[in-house]
Amino acid sequence: NFKEVYPRGSGAAGIISGDDSVLEYMVHFQNTGTFQAENVVVIDTLDDNLQWNTLRPVYYSAQCQVELTQVGTRKIAKFTFNNINLPPQTTDDLRSNGMFSYTIKTKPGLAIGTQFRNRASIYFDYNAPVVTNTTLNTLGSPATDGVANSPIGSNNSSFSLYPNPASRS
């Protein structure tokens, strides 16, 4: 039971550029209990630096209902898998898994160093929640495309390339 984000970013802080204004989160869950899980509910409290009304489902491994609500200042996404009937891992490792993904936009005009933290709580039927890892992205400098030209005859004989290694896709 874990969560991941794309772009993952670089380093432990998950540095992303200001150009990365859309994040894609994926939640993986597995019934590691001893009995079939009839219903699975995932509660995802969204980071304040994300535009919660831009959340768009991308993929579900089973039929799912999505609710967006606000409780006080907290924005919450609730993903409900009714009648998913996940067998326990001990009897069917492959079919005991489920997952979903969604995209969401970052708020515009955020300062360099702004962090986006996200985790989810997964409820299998009436059991206590399984809490995922926390994903982390940190807003870094905007990405640059190309190299700035230096005037001829200047003493500027070096340049920086970001990201390194770089490729053009």
Tab-separated table of N, CA and C in Angstrom:
chain	number	residue	atom	x	y	z
A	1	ASN	N	0.862	-1.167	0.000
A	1	ASN	CA	0.000	0.000	0.000
A	1	ASN	C	0.908	1.229	0.000
A	2	PHE	N	0.919	1.892	-1.153
A	2	PHE	CA	1.820	3.033	-1.263
A	2	PHE	C	1.295	4.032	-2.277
A	3	LYS	N	1.934	5.206	-2.279
A	3	LYS	CA	1.547	6.298	-3.159
A	3	LYS	C	2.778	6.792	-3.889
A	4	GLU	N	2.590	7.195	-5.147
A	4	GLU	CA	3.689	7.772	-5.908
A	4	GLU	C	3.200	8.987	-6.690
A	5	VAL	N	4.155	9.822	-7.111
A	5	VAL	CA	3.825	11.047	-7.831
A	5	VAL	C	4.721	11.160	-9.059
A	6	TYR	N	4.136	11.714	-10.127
A	6	TYR	CA	4.889	12.026	-11.336
A	6	TYR	C	4.645	13.481	-11.681
A	7	PRO	N	5.643	14.291	-11.958
A	7	PRO	CA	7.045	13.921	-11.930
A	7	PRO	C	7.518	13.690	-10.501
A	8	ARG	N	8.419	12.742	-10.348
A	8	ARG	CA	8.958	12.437	-9.034
A	8	ARG	C	9.858	13.570	-8.550
A	9	GLY	N	10.488	14.258	-9.489
A	9	GLY	CA	11.415	15.328	-9.139
A	9	GLY	C	12.784	14.752	-8.845
A	10	SER	N	13.735	15.639	-8.595
A	10	SER	CA	15.103	15.176	-8.355
A	10	SER	C	15.478	15.327	-6.893
A	11	GLY	N	16.300	14.399	-6.434
A	11	GLY	CA	16.787	14.432	-5.060
A	11	GLY	C	15.714	14.057	-4.059
A	12	ALA	N	16.122	14.058	-2.791
A	12	ALA	CA	15.209	13.680	-1.705
A	12	ALA	C	14.035	14.646	-1.586
A	13	ALA	N	14.232	15.900	-1.966
A	13	ALA	CA	13.161	16.903	-1.875
A	13	ALA	C	12.224	16.864	-3.072
A	14	GLY	N	12.532	16.039	-4.083
A	14	GLY	CA	11.667	15.943	-5.259
A	14	GLY	C	11.548	17.264	-5.996
A	15	ILE	N	12.664	17.900	-6.304
A	15	ILE	CA	12.664	19.221	-6.942
A	15	ILE	C	12.021	19.134	-8.319
A	16	ILE	N	11.010	19.961	-8.528
A	16	ILE	CA	10.350	20.085	-9.828
A	16	ILE	C	10.410	21.543	-10.252
A	17	SER	N	10.266	21.788	-11.531
A	17	SER	CA	10.305	23.166	-12.017
A	17	SER	C	8.918	23.785	-11.971
A	18	GLY	N	8.875	25.081	-12.087
A	18	GLY	CA	7.605	25.792	-12.147
A	18	GLY	C	6.789	25.401	-13.364
A	19	ASP	N	7.460	24.829	-14.374
A	19	ASP	CA	6.756	24.368	-15.573
A	19	ASP	C	5.945	23.108	-15.307
A	20	ASP	N	6.254	22.400	-14.206
A	20	ASP	CA	5.529	21.178	-13.839
A	20	ASP	C	4.287	21.548	-13.035
A	21	SER	N	3.304	22.122	-13.713
A	21	SER	CA	2.124	22.632	-13.006
A	21	SER	C	1.037	21.579	-12.818
A	22	VAL	N	1.230	20.387	-13.369
A	22	VAL	CA	0.277	19.288	-13.192
A	22	VAL	C	1.016	18.114	-12.581
A	23	LEU	N	0.503	17.619	-11.460
A	23	LEU	CA	1.073	16.445	-10.805
A	23	LEU	C	0.123	15.275	-11.010
A	24	GLU	N	0.671	14.089	-11.192
A	24	GLU	CA	-0.154	12.885	-11.287
A	24	GLU	C	0.184	11.975	-10.110
A	25	TYR	N	-0.836	11.666	-9.327
A	25	TYR	CA	-0.675	10.789	-8.168
A	25	TYR	C	-1.264	9.428	-8.495
A	26	MET	N	-0.600	8.375	-7.993
A	26	MET	CA	-1.099	7.023	-8.143
A	26	MET	C	-1.067	6.345	-6.778
A	27	VAL	N	-2.196	5.743	-6.407
A	27	VAL	CA	-2.303	5.019	-5.138
A	27	VAL	C	-2.462	3.540	-5.450
A	28	HIS	N	-1.607	2.731	-4.825
A	28	HIS	CA	-1.649	1.280	-4.965
A	28	HIS	C	-2.127	0.705	-3.634
A	29	PHE	N	-3.061	-0.248	-3.692
A	29	PHE	CA	-3.508	-0.891	-2.454
A	29	PHE	C	-3.616	-2.390	-2.658
A	30	GLN	N	-3.399	-3.116	-1.562
A	30	GLN	CA	-3.448	-4.576	-1.608
A	30	GLN	C	-4.073	-5.094	-0.324
A	31	ASN	N	-4.972	-6.050	-0.464
A	31	ASN	CA	-5.612	-6.681	0.687
A	31	ASN	C	-4.642	-7.685	1.292
A	32	THR	N	-3.964	-7.260	2.351
A	32	THR	CA	-3.016	-8.150	3.033
A	32	THR	C	-3.674	-8.808	4.246
A	33	GLY	N	-4.978	-8.656	4.373
A	33	GLY	CA	-5.712	-9.264	5.477
A	33	GLY	C	-5.934	-10.751	5.263
A	34	THR	N	-6.832	-11.312	6.059
A	34	THR	CA	-7.077	-12.760	6.004
A	34	THR	C	-8.419	-13.111	5.371
A	35	PHE	N	-9.196	-12.087	4.981
A	35	PHE	CA	-10.515	-12.331	4.410
A	35	PHE	C	-10.720	-11.368	3.250
A	36	GLN	N	-11.608	-11.719	2.338
A	36	GLN	CA	-11.930	-10.866	1.197
A	36	GLN	C	-12.375	-9.479	1.646
A	37	ALA	N	-11.881	-8.423	0.986
A	37	ALA	CA	-12.312	-7.050	1.265
A	37	ALA	C	-13.434	-6.704	0.295
A	38	GLU	N	-14.625	-6.471	0.836
A	38	GLU	CA	-15.776	-6.172	-0.010
A	38	GLU	C	-15.729	-4.746	-0.543
A	39	ASN	N	-15.377	-3.791	0.314
A	39	ASN	CA	-15.331	-2.374	-0.057
A	39	ASN	C	-13.992	-1.775	0.357
A	40	VAL	N	-13.487	-0.864	-0.467
A	40	VAL	CA	-12.260	-0.138	-0.149
A	40	VAL	C	-12.558	1.341	-0.322
A	41	VAL	N	-12.180	2.142	0.683
A	41	VAL	CA	-12.340	3.593	0.626
A	41	VAL	C	-10.969	4.214	0.860
A	42	VAL	N	-10.596	5.147	-0.010
A	42	VAL	CA	-9.327	5.854	0.126
A	42	VAL	C	-9.634	7.326	0.361
A	43	ILE	N	-9.115	7.840	1.470
A	43	ILE	CA	-9.276	9.253	1.821
A	43	ILE	C	-7.943	9.946	1.569
A	44	ASP	N	-7.976	10.980	0.745
A	44	ASP	CA	-6.772	11.705	0.354
A	44	ASP	C	-6.985	13.176	0.703
A	45	THR	N	-6.298	13.655	1.747
A	45	THR	CA	-6.378	15.069	2.113
A	45	THR	C	-5.366	15.811	1.258
A	46	LEU	N	-5.851	16.726	0.435
A	46	LEU	CA	-5.009	17.371	-0.565
A	46	LEU	C	-4.203	18.522	0.028
A	47	ASP	N	-2.978	18.669	-0.442
A	47	ASP	CA	-2.097	19.751	-0.017
A	47	ASP	C	-2.736	21.100	-0.342
A	48	ASP	N	-2.548	22.079	0.544
A	48	ASP	CA	-3.132	23.411	0.344
A	48	ASP	C	-2.607	24.117	-0.902
A	49	ASN	N	-1.457	23.696	-1.424
A	49	ASN	CA	-0.875	24.335	-2.602
A	49	ASN	C	-1.350	23.724	-3.913
A	50	LEU	N	-2.335	22.830	-3.831
A	50	LEU	CA	-2.936	22.219	-5.015
A	50	LEU	C	-4.326	22.797	-5.233
A	51	GLN	N	-4.706	22.946	-6.494
A	51	GLN	CA	-6.048	23.434	-6.841
A	51	GLN	C	-7.000	22.238	-6.858
A	52	TRP	N	-7.672	22.028	-5.750
A	52	TRP	CA	-8.480	20.823	-5.582
A	52	TRP	C	-9.567	20.675	-6.642
A	53	ASN	N	-10.078	21.781	-7.189
A	53	ASN	CA	-11.157	21.698	-8.185
A	53	ASN	C	-10.639	21.310	-9.572
A	54	THR	N	-9.304	21.079	-9.706
A	54	THR	CA	-8.750	20.623	-10.985
A	54	THR	C	-8.466	19.129	-10.973
A	55	LEU	N	-8.823	18.431	-9.907
A	55	LEU	CA	-8.573	16.991	-9.815
A	55	LEU	C	-9.331	16.268	-10.925
A	56	ARG	N	-8.606	15.466	-11.696
A	56	ARG	CA	-9.196	14.711	-12.802
A	56	ARG	C	-8.772	13.249	-12.700
A	57	PRO	N	-9.729	12.330	-12.583
A	57	PRO	CA	-9.392	10.904	-12.577
A	57	PRO	C	-8.728	10.508	-13.894
A	58	VAL	N	-7.742	9.621	-13.806
A	58	VAL	CA	-7.048	9.122	-14.983
A	58	VAL	C	-7.331	7.634	-15.177
A	59	TYR	N	-7.155	6.841	-14.105
A	59	TYR	CA	-7.292	5.393	-14.226
A	59	TYR	C	-7.795	4.803	-12.910
A	60	TYR	N	-8.643	3.771	-13.026
A	60	TYR	CA	-9.095	2.971	-11.872
A	60	TYR	C	-9.007	1.507	-12.247
A	61	SER	N	-8.569	0.672	-11.321
A	61	SER	CA	-8.521	-0.764	-11.588
A	61	SER	C	-9.881	-1.420	-11.423
A	62	ALA	N	-10.822	-0.708	-10.836
A	62	ALA	CA	-12.199	-1.194	-10.650
A	62	ALA	C	-13.114	0.028	-10.615
A	63	GLN	N	-14.407	-0.220	-10.735
A	63	GLN	CA	-15.366	0.881	-10.704
A	63	GLN	C	-15.210	1.664	-9.403
A	64	CYS	N	-15.237	2.996	-9.520
A	64	CYS	CA	-14.937	3.853	-8.375
A	64	CYS	C	-15.799	5.107	-8.419
A	65	GLN	N	-16.201	5.562	-7.231
A	65	GLN	CA	-16.898	6.836	-7.098
A	65	GLN	C	-15.937	7.821	-6.453
A	66	VAL	N	-15.918	9.054	-6.964
A	66	VAL	CA	-15.023	10.080	-6.427
A	66	VAL	C	-15.861	11.225	-5.885
A	67	GLU	N	-15.532	11.645	-4.660
A	67	GLU	CA	-16.196	12.788	-4.029
A	67	GLU	C	-15.141	13.787	-3.601
A	68	LEU	N	-15.364	15.059	-3.884
A	68	LEU	CA	-14.505	16.125	-3.382
A	68	LEU	C	-15.314	16.919	-2.362
A	69	THR	N	-14.772	17.067	-1.163
A	69	THR	CA	-15.459	17.817	-0.117
A	69	THR	C	-14.469	18.716	0.587
A	70	GLN	N	-15.015	19.688	1.291
A	70	GLN	CA	-14.193	20.575	2.094
A	70	GLN	C	-14.690	20.505	3.527
A	71	VAL	N	-13.773	20.254	4.463
A	71	VAL	CA	-14.089	20.204	5.883
A	71	VAL	C	-13.219	21.269	6.542
A	72	GLY	N	-13.837	22.380	6.923
A	72	GLY	CA	-13.056	23.516	7.414
A	72	GLY	C	-12.209	24.030	6.270
A	73	THR	N	-10.905	24.078	6.463
A	73	THR	CA	-10.009	24.522	5.392
A	73	THR	C	-9.415	23.353	4.618
A	74	ARG	N	-9.679	22.133	5.059
A	74	ARG	CA	-9.108	20.947	4.410
A	74	ARG	C	-9.946	20.524	3.204
A	75	LYS	N	-9.237	20.233	2.108
A	75	LYS	CA	-9.878	19.717	0.909
A	75	LYS	C	-9.601	18.219	0.845
A	76	ILE	N	-10.659	17.435	0.668
A	76	ILE	CA	-10.542	15.981	0.755
A	76	ILE	C	-11.109	15.334	-0.506
A	77	ALA	N	-10.339	14.389	-1.037
A	77	ALA	CA	-10.815	13.554	-2.137
A	77	ALA	C	-11.073	12.167	-1.561
A	78	LYS	N	-12.261	11.643	-1.823
A	78	LYS	CA	-12.652	10.324	-1.318
A	78	LYS	C	-12.927	9.425	-2.521
A	79	PHE	N	-12.218	8.308	-2.582
A	79	PHE	CA	-12.353	7.337	-3.658
A	79	PHE	C	-12.978	6.080	-3.058
A	80	THR	N	-14.172	5.713	-3.523
A	80	THR	CA	-14.909	4.585	-2.956
A	80	THR	C	-15.052	3.479	-3.991
A	81	PHE	N	-14.554	2.304	-3.624
A	81	PHE	CA	-14.653	1.107	-4.457
A	81	PHE	C	-15.649	0.164	-3.785
A	82	ASN	N	-16.936	0.307	-4.126
A	82	ASN	CA	-17.961	-0.585	-3.581
A	82	ASN	C	-17.950	-1.917	-4.326
A	83	ASN	N	-18.134	-2.988	-3.575
A	83	ASN	CA	-18.190	-4.335	-4.144
A	83	ASN	C	-16.963	-4.691	-4.979
A	84	ILE	N	-15.793	-4.239	-4.536
A	84	ILE	CA	-14.556	-4.557	-5.252
A	84	ILE	C	-14.148	-6.007	-5.010
A	85	ASN	N	-14.513	-6.545	-3.833
A	85	ASN	CA	-14.284	-7.951	-3.493
A	85	ASN	C	-12.843	-8.413	-3.762
A	86	LEU	N	-11.900	-7.725	-3.132
A	86	LEU	CA	-10.494	-8.097	-3.268
A	86	LEU	C	-10.191	-9.324	-2.413
A	87	PRO	N	-9.695	-10.384	-3.025
A	87	PRO	CA	-9.332	-11.549	-2.219
A	87	PRO	C	-8.084	-11.232	-1.387
A	88	PRO	N	-7.852	-11.963	-0.316
A	88	PRO	CA	-6.626	-11.731	0.459
A	88	PRO	C	-5.398	-12.157	-0.346
A	89	GLN	N	-4.287	-11.514	-0.066
A	89	GLN	CA	-3.028	-11.790	-0.756
A	89	GLN	C	-2.627	-13.255	-0.636
A	90	THR	N	-2.926	-13.859	0.500
A	90	THR	CA	-2.515	-15.254	0.733
A	90	THR	C	-3.196	-16.245	-0.200
A	91	THR	N	-4.387	-15.882	-0.732
A	91	THR	CA	-5.086	-16.810	-1.625
A	91	THR	C	-4.976	-16.426	-3.101
A	92	ASP	N	-4.722	-15.140	-3.396
A	92	ASP	CA	-4.612	-14.693	-4.791
A	92	ASP	C	-3.809	-13.401	-4.841
A	93	ASP	N	-2.494	-13.546	-4.918
A	93	ASP	CA	-1.593	-12.389	-4.861
A	93	ASP	C	-1.916	-11.348	-5.932
A	94	LEU	N	-2.159	-11.760	-7.149
A	94	LEU	CA	-2.399	-10.830	-8.252
A	94	LEU	C	-3.722	-10.071	-8.088
A	95	ARG	N	-4.809	-10.782	-7.856
A	95	ARG	CA	-6.130	-10.154	-7.772
A	95	ARG	C	-6.360	-9.412	-6.451
A	96	SER	N	-5.441	-9.507	-5.495
A	96	SER	CA	-5.595	-8.811	-4.209
A	96	SER	C	-5.183	-7.347	-4.304
A	97	ASN	N	-4.763	-6.913	-5.491
A	97	ASN	CA	-4.284	-5.543	-5.715
A	97	ASN	C	-5.327	-4.670	-6.396
A	98	GLY	N	-5.258	-3.378	-6.097
A	98	GLY	CA	-6.057	-2.372	-6.780
A	98	GLY	C	-5.233	-1.101	-6.878
A	99	MET	N	-5.685	-0.181	-7.725
A	99	MET	CA	-4.975	1.084	-7.861
A	99	MET	C	-5.840	2.101	-8.582
A	100	PHE	N	-5.439	3.359	-8.468
A	100	PHE	CA	-6.062	4.429	-9.231
A	100	PHE	C	-5.074	5.573	-9.342
A	101	SER	N	-5.325	6.450	-10.314
A	101	SER	CA	-4.485	7.638	-10.467
A	101	SER	C	-5.359	8.829	-10.835
A	102	TYR	N	-4.815	10.000	-10.549
A	102	TYR	CA	-5.496	11.248	-10.895
A	102	TYR	C	-4.454	12.337	-11.110
A	103	THR	N	-4.851	13.359	-11.861
A	103	THR	CA	-4.003	14.531	-12.024
A	103	THR	C	-4.626	15.692	-11.256
A	104	ILE	N	-3.772	16.633	-10.877
A	104	ILE	CA	-4.225	17.830	-10.179
A	104	ILE	C	-3.207	18.936	-10.440
A	105	LYS	N	-3.692	20.155	-10.561
A	105	LYS	CA	-2.806	21.289	-10.857
A	105	LYS	C	-2.312	21.948	-9.568
A	106	THR	N	-1.098	22.489	-9.658
A	106	THR	CA	-0.569	23.288	-8.559
A	106	THR	C	-1.156	24.695	-8.674
A	107	LYS	N	-1.216	25.405	-7.551
A	107	LYS	CA	-1.693	26.782	-7.586
A	107	LYS	C	-0.675	27.642	-8.336
A	108	PRO	N	-1.135	28.623	-9.078
A	108	PRO	CA	-0.202	29.489	-9.809
A	108	PRO	C	0.489	30.475	-8.858
A	109	GLY	N	1.665	30.944	-9.260
A	109	GLY	CA	2.356	32.000	-8.529
A	109	GLY	C	2.991	31.577	-7.216
A	110	LEU	N	3.258	30.296	-7.035
A	110	LEU	CA	3.870	29.835	-5.784
A	110	LEU	C	5.360	30.154	-5.764
A	111	ALA	N	5.896	30.397	-4.585
A	111	ALA	CA	7.302	30.743	-4.422
A	111	ALA	C	8.199	29.527	-4.580
A	112	ILE	N	9.429	29.776	-5.036
A	112	ILE	CA	10.444	28.728	-5.076
A	112	ILE	C	10.592	28.184	-3.653
A	113	GLY	N	10.660	26.873	-3.523
A	113	GLY	CA	10.764	26.248	-2.211
A	113	GLY	C	9.437	25.742	-1.671
A	114	THR	N	8.324	26.085	-2.337
A	114	THR	CA	7.014	25.585	-1.919
A	114	THR	C	7.006	24.064	-2.032
A	115	GLN	N	6.484	23.402	-1.016
A	115	GLN	CA	6.442	21.944	-1.012
A	115	GLN	C	5.017	21.435	-1.199
A	116	PHE	N	4.913	20.280	-1.842
A	116	PHE	CA	3.652	19.588	-2.059
A	116	PHE	C	3.793	18.217	-1.406
A	117	ARG	N	3.092	18.017	-0.297
A	117	ARG	CA	3.121	16.727	0.409
A	117	ARG	C	1.763	16.063	0.243
A	118	ASN	N	1.795	14.749	0.060
A	118	ASN	CA	0.535	14.055	-0.132
A	118	ASN	C	0.658	12.619	0.344
A	119	ARG	N	-0.372	12.156	1.040
A	119	ARG	CA	-0.488	10.756	1.443
A	119	ARG	C	-1.966	10.426	1.525
A	120	ALA	N	-2.246	9.150	1.622
A	120	ALA	CA	-3.644	8.704	1.645
A	120	ALA	C	-3.838	7.692	2.757
A	121	SER	N	-5.089	7.569	3.194
A	121	SER	CA	-5.493	6.547	4.166
A	121	SER	C	-6.432	5.585	3.449
A	122	ILE	N	-6.098	4.301	3.518
A	122	ILE	CA	-6.848	3.268	2.809
A	122	ILE	C	-7.622	2.437	3.831
A	123	TYR	N	-8.934	2.373	3.653
A	123	TYR	CA	-9.812	1.614	4.551
A	123	TYR	C	-10.317	0.379	3.820
A	124	PHE	N	-9.993	-0.792	4.349
A	124	PHE	CA	-10.507	-2.054	3.833
A	124	PHE	C	-11.688	-2.442	4.719
A	125	ASP	N	-12.899	-2.354	4.170
A	125	ASP	CA	-14.131	-2.605	4.923
A	125	ASP	C	-14.139	-1.755	6.198
A	126	TYR	N	-14.275	-2.380	7.353
A	126	TYR	CA	-14.408	-1.612	8.604
A	126	TYR	C	-13.123	-1.622	9.428
A	127	ASN	N	-12.002	-1.951	8.808
A	127	ASN	CA	-10.728	-2.016	9.519
A	127	ASN	C	-10.108	-0.630	9.675
A	128	ALA	N	-9.152	-0.523	10.575
A	128	ALA	CA	-8.402	0.727	10.751
A	128	ALA	C	-7.685	1.058	9.444
A	129	PRO	N	-7.441	2.343	9.185
A	129	PRO	CA	-6.821	2.709	7.908
A	129	PRO	C	-5.360	2.259	7.811
A	130	VAL	N	-4.972	1.983	6.588
A	130	VAL	CA	-3.571	1.761	6.255
A	130	VAL	C	-3.110	3.076	5.632
A	131	VAL	N	-2.111	3.715	6.238
A	131	VAL	CA	-1.643	5.022	5.766
A	131	VAL	C	-0.460	4.809	4.839
A	132	THR	N	-0.520	5.438	3.669
A	132	THR	CA	0.563	5.311	2.692
A	132	THR	C	1.760	6.168	3.103
A	133	ASN	N	2.822	6.006	2.365
A	133	ASN	CA	3.970	6.898	2.474
A	133	ASN	C	3.537	8.315	2.073
A	134	THR	N	4.352	9.297	2.392
A	134	THR	CA	4.095	10.684	1.989
A	134	THR	C	4.958	11.010	0.783
A	135	THR	N	4.316	11.465	-0.295
A	135	THR	CA	5.077	11.922	-1.455
A	135	THR	C	5.490	13.366	-1.202
A	136	LEU	N	6.597	13.778	-1.816
A	136	LEU	CA	7.098	15.140	-1.634
A	136	LEU	C	7.634	15.669	-2.948
A	137	ASN	N	7.147	16.834	-3.320
A	137	ASN	CA	7.721	17.614	-4.411
A	137	ASN	C	8.029	18.995	-3.848
A	138	THR	N	9.083	19.605	-4.342
A	138	THR	CA	9.474	20.957	-3.939
A	138	THR	C	9.677	21.777	-5.198
A	139	LEU	N	9.073	22.957	-5.225
A	139	LEU	CA	9.172	23.829	-6.387
A	139	LEU	C	10.568	24.420	-6.469
A	140	GLY	N	11.250	24.164	-7.598
A	140	GLY	CA	12.587	24.691	-7.832
A	140	GLY	C	12.542	25.785	-8.877
A	141	SER	N	13.681	26.094	-9.436
A	141	SER	CA	13.765	27.128	-10.465
A	141	SER	C	13.063	26.656	-11.730
A	142	PRO	N	12.505	27.582	-12.497
A	142	PRO	CA	11.856	27.185	-13.751
A	142	PRO	C	12.853	26.503	-14.672
A	143	ALA	N	12.362	25.549	-15.430
A	143	ALA	CA	13.227	24.843	-16.383
A	143	ALA	C	13.641	25.801	-17.488
A	144	THR	N	14.848	25.629	-17.948
A	144	THR	CA	15.313	26.452	-19.063
A	144	THR	C	15.526	25.543	-20.251
A	145	ASP	N	15.264	26.060	-21.402
A	145	ASP	CA	15.438	25.312	-22.636
A	145	ASP	C	16.536	25.991	-23.443
A	146	GLY	N	17.682	25.366	-23.548
A	146	GLY	CA	18.760	25.942	-24.338
A	146	GLY	C	19.781	26.647	-23.472
A	147	VAL	N	20.690	27.344	-24.130
A	147	VAL	CA	21.788	28.028	-23.470
A	147	VAL	C	21.760	29.484	-23.875
A	148	ALA	N	21.929	30.388	-22.916
A	148	ALA	CA	21.971	31.816	-23.219
A	148	ALA	C	23.308	32.142	-23.875
A	149	ASN	N	23.290	32.980	-24.887
A	149	ASN	CA	24.514	33.373	-25.574
A	149	ASN	C	25.252	34.429	-24.778
A	150	SER	N	26.595	34.341	-24.771
A	150	SER	CA	27.437	35.349	-24.142
A	150	SER	C	28.014	36.222	-25.236
A	151	PRO	N	28.220	37.502	-24.967
A	151	PRO	CA	28.825	38.370	-25.984
A	151	PRO	C	30.205	37.860	-26.383
A	152	ILE	N	30.553	38.019	-27.650
A	152	ILE	CA	31.863	37.592	-28.145
A	152	ILE	C	32.945	38.356	-27.396
A	153	GLY	N	33.963	37.661	-26.991
A	153	GLY	CA	35.081	38.297	-26.310
A	153	GLY	C	34.889	38.388	-24.806
A	154	SER	N	33.779	37.904	-24.270
A	154	SER	CA	33.585	37.967	-22.819
A	154	SER	C	34.398	36.868	-22.158
A	155	ASN	N	34.663	37.006	-20.888
A	155	ASN	CA	35.427	36.009	-20.146
A	155	ASN	C	34.548	34.890	-19.614
A	156	ASN	N	33.326	34.829	-20.049
A	156	ASN	CA	32.384	33.831	-19.576
A	156	ASN	C	32.559	32.560	-20.397
A	157	SER	N	33.328	31.599	-19.877
A	157	SER	CA	33.652	30.422	-20.670
A	157	SER	C	33.006	29.143	-20.127
A	158	SER	N	31.996	29.252	-19.290
A	158	SER	CA	31.329	28.066	-18.785
A	158	SER	C	29.826	28.244	-18.848
A	159	PHE	N	29.132	27.138	-18.752
A	159	PHE	CA	27.676	27.189	-18.716
A	159	PHE	C	27.168	26.031	-17.884
A	160	SER	N	25.892	26.110	-17.459
A	160	SER	CA	25.252	25.044	-16.706
A	160	SER	C	24.128	24.475	-17.541
A	161	LEU	N	23.977	23.188	-17.461
A	161	LEU	CA	22.921	22.498	-18.175
A	161	LEU	C	22.027	21.829	-17.150
A	162	TYR	N	20.711	22.075	-17.209
A	162	TYR	CA	19.769	21.493	-16.260
A	162	TYR	C	18.603	20.928	-17.026
A	163	PRO	N	18.068	19.788	-16.739
A	163	PRO	CA	18.629	18.790	-15.823
A	163	PRO	C	19.821	18.105	-16.444
A	164	ASN	N	20.600	17.472	-15.646
A	164	ASN	CA	21.792	16.803	-16.116
A	164	ASN	C	21.706	15.333	-15.708
A	165	PRO	N	21.661	14.358	-16.518
A	165	PRO	CA	21.794	14.466	-17.971
A	165	PRO	C	20.506	15.002	-18.576
A	166	ALA	N	20.637	15.577	-19.758
A	166	ALA	CA	19.497	16.184	-20.419
A	166	ALA	C	19.229	15.490	-21.736
A	167	SER	N	17.995	15.516	-22.152
A	167	SER	CA	17.643	14.999	-23.469
A	167	SER	C	16.467	15.797	-23.980
A	168	ARG	N	16.252	15.747	-25.227
A	168	ARG	CA	15.122	16.456	-25.831
A	168	ARG	C	14.172	15.401	-26.370
A	169	SER	N	12.978	15.325	-25.789
A	169	SER	CA	12.012	14.302	-26.207
A	169	SER	C	10.989	14.888	-27.131
